[in-house]
PDB file of C-alpha atoms in Angstrom:
ATOM      1  CA  UNK Y1230       7.989 -12.571  -6.659  1.00  0.00           C
ATOM      2  CA  UNK Y1231       9.018 -14.897  -4.088  1.00  0.00           C
ATOM      3  CA  UNK Y1232      11.290 -16.488  -7.318  1.00  0.00           C
ATOM      4  CA  UNK Y1233      13.012 -12.699  -8.210  1.00  0.00           C
ATOM      5  CA  UNK Y1234      16.695 -12.597  -7.752  1.00  0.00           C
ATOM      6  CA  UNK Y1235      17.535 -11.186  -4.654  1.00  0.00           C
ATOM      7  CA  UNK Y1236      19.615  -8.502  -6.005  1.00  0.00           C
ATOM      8  CA  UNK Y1237      16.809  -7.799  -8.988  1.00  0.00           C
ATOM      9  CA  UNK Y1238      13.462  -6.619  -6.929  1.00  0.00           C
ATOM     10  CA  UNK Y1239      10.454  -6.641  -8.960  1.00  0.00           C
ATOM     11  CA  UNK Y1240       9.065  -3.080  -9.539  1.00  0.00           C
ATOM     12  CA  UNK Y1241       6.332  -3.599 -12.191  1.00  0.00           C
ATOM     13  CA  UNK Y1242       4.838  -5.315 -14.701  1.00  0.00           C
ATOM     14  CA  UNK Y1243       5.640  -4.021 -18.364  1.00  0.00           C
ATOM     15  CA  UNK Y1244       3.782  -3.835 -21.761  1.00  0.00           C
ATOM     16  CA  UNK Y1245       3.295  -7.366 -22.684  1.00  0.00           C
ATOM     17  CA  UNK Y1246       2.967  -8.472 -19.078  1.00  0.00           C
ATOM     18  CA  UNK Y1247       6.889  -8.360 -18.991  1.00  0.00           C
ATOM     19  CA  UNK Y1248       8.374  -8.418 -15.355  1.00  0.00           C
ATOM     20  CA  UNK Y1249      10.462  -5.309 -14.511  1.00  0.00           C
ATOM     21  CA  UNK Y1250      13.134  -5.413 -12.190  1.00  0.00           C
ATOM     22  CA  UNK Y1251      15.954  -3.353 -11.292  1.00  0.00           C
ATOM     23  CA  UNK Y1252      19.127  -5.255 -11.223  1.00  0.00           C
ATOM     24  CA  UNK Y1253      20.981  -3.685  -8.060  1.00  0.00           C
ATOM     25  CA  UNK Y1254      24.354  -5.604  -8.915  1.00  0.00           C
ATOM     26  CA  UNK Y1255      25.138  -4.296 -12.202  1.00  0.00           C
ATOM     27  CA  UNK Y1256      22.949  -0.894 -12.478  1.00  0.00           C
ATOM     28  CA  UNK Y1257      23.932   0.488  -9.028  1.00  0.00           C
ATOM     29  CA  UNK Y1258      23.154  -0.308  -5.351  1.00  0.00           C
ATOM     30  CA  UNK Y1259      20.682   2.964  -5.400  1.00  0.00           C
ATOM     31  CA  UNK Y1260      16.750   3.070  -6.743  1.00  0.00           C
ATOM     32  CA  UNK Y1261      15.196   6.895  -6.893  1.00  0.00           C
ATOM     33  CA  UNK Y1262      11.538   6.640  -6.505  1.00  0.00           C
ATOM     34  CA  UNK Y1263       9.707   9.732  -7.735  1.00  0.00           C
ATOM     35  CA  UNK Y1264       6.061  10.818  -8.925  1.00  0.00           C
ATOM     36  CA  UNK Y1265       3.673  13.026  -8.077  1.00  0.00           C
ATOM     37  CA  UNK Y1266       1.090  12.656  -5.303  1.00  0.00           C
ATOM     38  CA  UNK Y1267      -0.720   9.567  -5.956  1.00  0.00           C
ATOM     39  CA  UNK Y1268       1.608   8.300  -8.377  1.00  0.00           C
ATOM     40  CA  UNK Y1269       2.800   5.080  -6.424  1.00  0.00           C
ATOM     41  CA  UNK Y1270       5.733   5.849  -4.410  1.00  0.00           C
ATOM     42  CA  UNK Y1271       5.017   3.941  -1.494  1.00  0.00           C
ATOM     43  CA  UNK Y1272       3.178   1.059  -3.003  1.00  0.00           C
ATOM     44  CA  UNK Y1273       6.488   0.430  -4.422  1.00  0.00           C
ATOM     45  CA  UNK Y1274       8.335   1.104  -2.229  1.00  0.00           C
ATOM     46  CA  UNK Y1275       6.938  -1.002  -0.197  1.00  0.00           C
ATOM     47  CA  UNK Y1276       6.972  -3.583  -2.691  1.00  0.00           C
ATOM     48  CA  UNK Y1277      10.493  -3.670  -2.711  1.00  0.00           C
ATOM     49  CA  UNK Y1278      10.617  -3.518   1.015  1.00  0.00           C
ATOM     50  CA  UNK Y1279       8.676  -6.793   1.343  1.00  0.00           C
ATOM     51  CA  UNK Y1280      10.944  -8.772  -1.107  1.00  0.00           C
ATOM     52  CA  UNK Y1281      14.070  -7.293   0.651  1.00  0.00           C
ATOM     53  CA  UNK Y1282      12.712  -9.239   4.023  1.00  0.00           C
ATOM     54  CA  UNK Y1283      11.824 -12.188   2.017  1.00  0.00           C
ATOM     55  CA  UNK Y1284      15.383 -12.699   1.589  1.00  0.00           C
ATOM     56  CA  UNK Y1285      16.477 -11.674   5.045  1.00  0.00           C
ATOM     57  CA  UNK Y1286      17.555  -7.992   4.519  1.00  0.00           C
ATOM     58  CA  UNK Y1287      17.067  -5.376   7.167  1.00  0.00           C
ATOM     59  CA  UNK Y1288      14.578  -2.853   5.966  1.00  0.00           C
ATOM     60  CA  UNK Y1289      15.073   1.056   7.176  1.00  0.00           C
ATOM     61  CA  UNK Y1290      11.601   3.169   6.542  1.00  0.00           C
ATOM     62  CA  UNK Y1291      12.088   6.955   7.346  1.00  0.00           C
ATOM     63  CA  UNK Y1292       8.628   8.292   7.401  1.00  0.00           C
ATOM     64  CA  UNK Y1293       8.807  12.131   8.108  1.00  0.00           C
ATOM     65  CA  UNK Y1294       5.164  12.529   7.427  1.00  0.00           C
ATOM     66  CA  UNK Y1295       4.501  10.033  10.490  1.00  0.00           C
ATOM     67  CA  UNK Y1296       1.279   8.328   8.447  1.00  0.00           C
ATOM     68  CA  UNK Y1297       2.379   7.459   5.557  1.00  0.00           C
ATOM     69  CA  UNK Y1298       4.383   3.915   6.667  1.00  0.00           C
ATOM     70  CA  UNK Y1299       1.721   2.760   9.218  1.00  0.00           C
ATOM     71  CA  UNK Y1300       2.646  -0.799   8.117  1.00  0.00           C
ATOM     72  CA  UNK Y1301       6.267  -0.509   8.750  1.00  0.00           C
ATOM     73  CA  UNK Y1302       5.690  -0.134  12.917  1.00  0.00           C
ATOM     74  CA  UNK Y1303       6.705  -3.560  14.695  1.00  0.00           C
ATOM     75  CA  UNK Y1304       7.351  -5.590  11.667  1.00  0.00           C
ATOM     76  CA  UNK Y1305      10.295  -7.943  12.173  1.00  0.00           C
ATOM     77  CA  UNK Y1306      13.582  -6.868  10.222  1.00  0.00           C
ATOM     78  CA  UNK Y1307      12.378  -3.278   9.799  1.00  0.00           C
ATOM     79  CA  UNK Y1308      13.069  -0.098  11.610  1.00  0.00           C
ATOM     80  CA  UNK Y1309      10.370   2.548  11.415  1.00  0.00           C
ATOM     81  CA  UNK Y1310      11.807   6.042  12.286  1.00  0.00           C
ATOM     82  CA  UNK Y1311       9.003   8.822  12.356  1.00  0.00           C
ATOM     83  CA  UNK Y1312      10.847  11.808  13.462  1.00  0.00           C
ATOM     84  CA  UNK Y1313      13.871  13.784  12.565  1.00  0.00           C
ATOM     85  CA  UNK Y1314      15.586  13.179  15.812  1.00  0.00           C
ATOM     86  CA  UNK Y1315      15.056   9.292  15.168  1.00  0.00           C
ATOM     87  CA  UNK Y1316      15.799   9.472  11.445  1.00  0.00           C
ATOM     88  CA  UNK Y1317      18.936  11.343  12.291  1.00  0.00           C
ATOM     89  CA  UNK Y1318      20.272   8.608  14.617  1.00  0.00           C
ATOM     90  CA  UNK Y1319      19.430   6.080  12.340  1.00  0.00           C
ATOM     91  CA  UNK Y1320      21.481   7.152   9.271  1.00  0.00           C
ATOM     92  CA  UNK Y1321      24.413   8.090  11.707  1.00  0.00           C
ATOM     93  CA  UNK Y1322      24.254   4.884  12.749  1.00  0.00           C
ATOM     94  CA  UNK Y1323      24.181   3.409   9.509  1.00  0.00           C
ATOM     95  CA  UNK Y1324      27.121   5.344   8.151  1.00  0.00           C
ATOM     96  CA  UNK Y1325      29.198   3.868  10.998  1.00  0.00           C
ATOM     97  CA  UNK Y1326      28.197   0.136  10.295  1.00  0.00           C
ATOM     98  CA  UNK Y1327      28.857   1.262   6.351  1.00  0.00           C
ATOM     99  CA  UNK Y1328      32.516   2.085   7.861  1.00  0.00           C
ATOM    100  CA  UNK Y1329      32.570  -0.764   9.462  1.00  0.00           C
ATOM    101  CA  UNK Y1330      32.339  -3.025   6.494  1.00  0.00           C
ATOM    102  CA  UNK Y1331      34.131  -1.079   4.474  1.00  0.00           C
ATOM    103  CA  UNK Y1332      37.161  -2.034   6.807  1.00  0.00           C
ATOM    104  CA  UNK Y1333      36.408  -5.687   7.159  1.00  0.00           C
ATOM    105  CA  UNK Y1334      35.918  -6.169   3.651  1.00  0.00           C
ATOM    106  CA  UNK Y1335      39.343  -4.749   3.193  1.00  0.00           C
ATOM    107  CA  UNK Y1336      41.085  -6.816   5.671  1.00  0.00           C
ATOM    108  CA  UNK Y1337      39.233 -10.079   4.139  1.00  0.00           C
ATOM    109  CA  UNK Y1338      39.919  -8.952   0.481  1.00  0.00           C
ATOM    110  CA  UNK Y1339      37.749  -8.991  -2.689  1.00  0.00           C
ATOM    111  CA  UNK Y1340      36.762 -12.635  -2.245  1.00  0.00           C
ATOM    112  CA  UNK Y1341      35.541 -12.326   0.983  1.00  0.00           C
ATOM    113  CA  UNK Y1342      31.807 -14.073   1.537  1.00  0.00           C
ATOM    114  CA  UNK Y1343      29.669 -10.952   2.156  1.00  0.00           C
ATOM    115  CA  UNK Y1344      28.437 -12.989   5.320  1.00  0.00           C
ATOM    116  CA  UNK Y1345      31.565 -12.885   6.669  1.00  0.00           C
ATOM    117  CA  UNK Y1346      31.206  -8.783   6.604  1.00  0.00           C
ATOM    118  CA  UNK Y1347      27.922  -8.420   8.403  1.00  0.00           C
ATOM    119  CA  UNK Y1348      24.038  -9.245   7.834  1.00  0.00           C
ATOM    120  CA  UNK Y1349      22.415  -7.786   5.385  1.00  0.00           C
ATOM    121  CA  UNK Y1350      20.971  -4.528   5.368  1.00  0.00           C
TER     122      UNK Y1350
END
């Protein structure tokens, strides 16, 4: 998993031991994880978060149940929000940062180095 491409986190092992990834560059920068209770949603999201942390990204965990992700509390590089007000404030801050980065990227042009735009979120 440590050798996986930063923009293609490993999400599982398929048939015949084939590694399954999601390509965030060519497919979409979004991932939807949906399953019934006990289906492994938290496990897969924790796995993706750990891979992103390995590559230096920041991770935001929004845990409205307040008990689903205790691993995230106090972990370097992780912002853990456990109540609606904190989640709201964090989403607003992320939106402001996203608009800032878009503005900087537009000013720098299409060939800009992402490191000049801001740290990975």
